[in-house]
XYZ file of N, CA and C in Angstrom:
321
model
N 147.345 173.595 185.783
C 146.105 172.948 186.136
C 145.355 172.565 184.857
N 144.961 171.881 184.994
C 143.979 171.013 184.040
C 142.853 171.739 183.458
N 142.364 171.760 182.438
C 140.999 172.946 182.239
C 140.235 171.667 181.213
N 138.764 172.130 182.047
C 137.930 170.859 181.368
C 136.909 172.059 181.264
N 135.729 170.960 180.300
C 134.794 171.911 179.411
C 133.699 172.707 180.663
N 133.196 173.505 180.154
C 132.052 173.938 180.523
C 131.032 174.472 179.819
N 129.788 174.599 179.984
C 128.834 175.735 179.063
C 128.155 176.823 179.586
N 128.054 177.419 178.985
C 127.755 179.310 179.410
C 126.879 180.056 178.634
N 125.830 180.011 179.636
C 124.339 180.829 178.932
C 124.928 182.384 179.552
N 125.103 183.220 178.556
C 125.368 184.374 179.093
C 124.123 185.024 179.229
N 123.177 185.184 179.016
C 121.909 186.053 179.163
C 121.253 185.395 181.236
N 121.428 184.257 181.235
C 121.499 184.033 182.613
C 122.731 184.128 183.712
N 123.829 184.170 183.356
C 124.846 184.229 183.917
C 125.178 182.673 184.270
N 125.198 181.922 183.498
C 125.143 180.393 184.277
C 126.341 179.917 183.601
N 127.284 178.854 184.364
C 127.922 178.527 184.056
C 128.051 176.833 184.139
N 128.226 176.082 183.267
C 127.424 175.125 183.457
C 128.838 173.550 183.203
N 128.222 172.743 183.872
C 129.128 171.553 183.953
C 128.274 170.402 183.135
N 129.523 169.703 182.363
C 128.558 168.720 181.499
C 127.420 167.979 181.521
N 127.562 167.722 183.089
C 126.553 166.797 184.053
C 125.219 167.568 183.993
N 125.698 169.199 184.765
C 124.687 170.117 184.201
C 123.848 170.917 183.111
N 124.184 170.353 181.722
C 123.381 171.045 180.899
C 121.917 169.762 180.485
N 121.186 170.594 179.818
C 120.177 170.865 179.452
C 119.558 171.170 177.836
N 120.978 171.577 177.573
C 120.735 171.989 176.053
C 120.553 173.577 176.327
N 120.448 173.829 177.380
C 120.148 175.813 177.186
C 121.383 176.203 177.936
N 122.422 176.632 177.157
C 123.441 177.237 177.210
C 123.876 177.644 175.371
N 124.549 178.733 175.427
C 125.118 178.987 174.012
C 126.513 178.911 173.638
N 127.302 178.560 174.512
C 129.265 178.359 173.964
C 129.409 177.403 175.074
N 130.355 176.783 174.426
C 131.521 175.531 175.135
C 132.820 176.516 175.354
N 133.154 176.153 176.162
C 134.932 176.677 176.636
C 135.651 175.615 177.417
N 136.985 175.799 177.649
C 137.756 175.256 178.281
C 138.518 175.949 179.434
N 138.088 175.842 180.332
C 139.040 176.712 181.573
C 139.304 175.964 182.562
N 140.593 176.369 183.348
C 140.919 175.788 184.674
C 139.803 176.962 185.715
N 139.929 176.071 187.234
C 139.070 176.583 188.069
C 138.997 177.767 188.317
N 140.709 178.761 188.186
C 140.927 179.509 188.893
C 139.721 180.802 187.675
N 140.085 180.601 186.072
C 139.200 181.269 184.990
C 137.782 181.295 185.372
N 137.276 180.239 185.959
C 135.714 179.867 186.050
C 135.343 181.329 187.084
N 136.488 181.282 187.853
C 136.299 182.073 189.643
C 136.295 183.604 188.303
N 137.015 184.022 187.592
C 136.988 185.065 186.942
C 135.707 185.331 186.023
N 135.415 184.434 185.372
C 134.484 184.376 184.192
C 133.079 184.780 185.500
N 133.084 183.795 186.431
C 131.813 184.050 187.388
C 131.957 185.442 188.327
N 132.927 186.193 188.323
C 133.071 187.374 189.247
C 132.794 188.304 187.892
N 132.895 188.264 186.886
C 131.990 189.073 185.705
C 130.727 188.761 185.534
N 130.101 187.825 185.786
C 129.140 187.910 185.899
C 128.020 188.718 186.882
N 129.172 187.671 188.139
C 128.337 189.166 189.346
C 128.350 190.631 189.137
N 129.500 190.752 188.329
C 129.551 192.834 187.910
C 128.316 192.781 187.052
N 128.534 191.879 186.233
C 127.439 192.194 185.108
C 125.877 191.751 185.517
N 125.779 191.584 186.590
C 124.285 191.659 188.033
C 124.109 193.179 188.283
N 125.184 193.269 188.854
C 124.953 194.641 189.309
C 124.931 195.836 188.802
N 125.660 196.028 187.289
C 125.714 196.803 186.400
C 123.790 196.361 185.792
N 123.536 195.513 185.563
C 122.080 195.403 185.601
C 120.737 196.531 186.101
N 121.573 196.042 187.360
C 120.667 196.606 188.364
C 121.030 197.972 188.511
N 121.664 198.261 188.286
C 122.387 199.989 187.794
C 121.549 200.423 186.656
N 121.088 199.761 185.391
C 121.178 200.204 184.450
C 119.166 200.309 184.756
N 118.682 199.432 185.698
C 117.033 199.322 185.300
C 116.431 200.512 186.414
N 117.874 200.648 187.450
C 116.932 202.169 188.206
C 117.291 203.407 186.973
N 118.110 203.501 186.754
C 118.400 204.648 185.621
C 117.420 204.486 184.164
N 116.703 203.527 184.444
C 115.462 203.172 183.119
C 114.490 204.068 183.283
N 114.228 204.756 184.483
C 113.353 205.669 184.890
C 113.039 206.861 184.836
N 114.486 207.273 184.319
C 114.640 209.008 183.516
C 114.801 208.339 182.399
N 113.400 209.434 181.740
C 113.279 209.118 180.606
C 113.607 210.055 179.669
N 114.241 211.432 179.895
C 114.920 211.725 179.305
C 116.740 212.085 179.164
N 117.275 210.744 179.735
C 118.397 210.430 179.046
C 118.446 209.501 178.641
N 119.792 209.782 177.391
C 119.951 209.013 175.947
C 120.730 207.842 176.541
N 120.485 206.928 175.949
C 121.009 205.822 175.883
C 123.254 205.918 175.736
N 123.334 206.751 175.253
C 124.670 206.554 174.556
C 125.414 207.695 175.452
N 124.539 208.789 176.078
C 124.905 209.310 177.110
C 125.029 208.863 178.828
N 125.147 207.785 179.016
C 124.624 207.336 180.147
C 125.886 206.136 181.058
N 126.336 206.306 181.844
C 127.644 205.888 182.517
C 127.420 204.485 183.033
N 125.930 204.522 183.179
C 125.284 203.136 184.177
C 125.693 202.391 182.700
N 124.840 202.610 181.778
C 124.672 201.716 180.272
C 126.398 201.307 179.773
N 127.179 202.463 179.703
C 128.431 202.473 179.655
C 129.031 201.086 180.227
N 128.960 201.063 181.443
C 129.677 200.145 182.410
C 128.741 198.759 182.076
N 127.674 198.882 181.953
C 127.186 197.248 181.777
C 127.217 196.737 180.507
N 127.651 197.799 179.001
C 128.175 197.016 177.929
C 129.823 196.804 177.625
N 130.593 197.723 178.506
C 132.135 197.185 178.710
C 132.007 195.758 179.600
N 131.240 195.747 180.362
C 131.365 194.275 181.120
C 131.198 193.752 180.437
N 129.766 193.359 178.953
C 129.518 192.449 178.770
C 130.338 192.091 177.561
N 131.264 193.354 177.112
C 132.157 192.975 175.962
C 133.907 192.189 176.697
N 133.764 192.548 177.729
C 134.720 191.681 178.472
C 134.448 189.929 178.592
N 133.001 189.944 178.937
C 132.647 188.085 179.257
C 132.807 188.147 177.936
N 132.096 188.309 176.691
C 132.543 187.765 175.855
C 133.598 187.813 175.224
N 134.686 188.459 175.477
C 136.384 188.565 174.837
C 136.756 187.319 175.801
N 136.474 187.096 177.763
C 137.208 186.026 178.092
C 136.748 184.827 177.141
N 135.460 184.792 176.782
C 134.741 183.616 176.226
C 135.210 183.383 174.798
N 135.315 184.304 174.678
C 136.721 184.103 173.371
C 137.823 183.108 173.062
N 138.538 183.927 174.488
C 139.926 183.404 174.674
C 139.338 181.912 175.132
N 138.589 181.554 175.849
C 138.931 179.892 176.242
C 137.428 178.950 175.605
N 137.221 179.789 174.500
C 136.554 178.986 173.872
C 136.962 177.715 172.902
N 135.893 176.879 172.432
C 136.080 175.837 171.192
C 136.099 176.797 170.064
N 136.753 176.350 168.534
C 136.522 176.797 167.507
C 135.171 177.229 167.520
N 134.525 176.463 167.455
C 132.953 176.908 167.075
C 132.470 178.115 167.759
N 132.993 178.106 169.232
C 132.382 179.243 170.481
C 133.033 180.780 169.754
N 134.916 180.790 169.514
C 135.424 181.925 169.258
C 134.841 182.449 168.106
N 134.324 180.811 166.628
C 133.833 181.516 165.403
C 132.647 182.590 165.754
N 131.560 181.944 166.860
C 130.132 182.179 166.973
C 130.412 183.675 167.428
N 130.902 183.921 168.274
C 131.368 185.143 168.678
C 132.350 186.454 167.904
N 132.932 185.808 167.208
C 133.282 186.876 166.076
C 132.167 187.078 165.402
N 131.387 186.560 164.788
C 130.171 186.554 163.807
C 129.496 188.233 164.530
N 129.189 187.875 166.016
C 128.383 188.621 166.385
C 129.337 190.574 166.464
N 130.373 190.302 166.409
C 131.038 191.546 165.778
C 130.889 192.339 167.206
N 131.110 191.900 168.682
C 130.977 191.901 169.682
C 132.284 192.398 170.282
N 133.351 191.505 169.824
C 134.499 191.967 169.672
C 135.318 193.559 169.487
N 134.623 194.183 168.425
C 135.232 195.090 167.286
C 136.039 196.140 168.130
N 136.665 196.692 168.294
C 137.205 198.350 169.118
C 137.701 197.618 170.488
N 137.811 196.342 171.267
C 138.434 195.710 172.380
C 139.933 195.801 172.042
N 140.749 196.193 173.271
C 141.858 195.884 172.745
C 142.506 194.292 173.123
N 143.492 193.821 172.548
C 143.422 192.494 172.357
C 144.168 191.864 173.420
């Protein structure tokens, strides 16, 4: 299948079609439909791992680095950005190494 561009504001979860941007998105990629259906079903985890992480905002005395909710919503978000990796433009995979987001994923 054919894979045409898209853009992807990850802080909104949006995934965006050329027609659809705006200028507020941060990486270009290239994926077929079936990736988009993947890239967007991480997103929905990474909703709900959200919403996991802001009732557990409420005990305030546990640590950040101890905490399973926090756990699970920064493995998700090191996953969108490893797929965003893989089917990114040069510029998207450089921008994303920079951020050292990557580091300890296995490959």
């Amino acid at each position: 299948m054919d894979k045409k561009t898209y853009y992807i504001a990850v802080g909104s979860g949006e995934i965006l079609e050329p027609a659809d941007t705006t200028g507020n998105f941060e990486f270009e990629i290239q994926a077929t439909p079936e990736e988009i259906d993947q890239l967007a079903e991480l997103f929905e985890d990474q909703d709900d791992a959200e919403g996991d992480t802001a009732a557990r905002a409420i005990i305030p005395y546990r640590l950040y680095h101890k905490d399973k909710e926090n756990d699970a919503y920064d493995a998700n978000l090191q996953e969108i950005y490893r797929m965003l990796h893989q089917l990114g433009t040069p510029e998207t995979r450089s921008h994303i190494e920079s951020m050292n987001i990557l580091d300890g994923l296995r490959p």
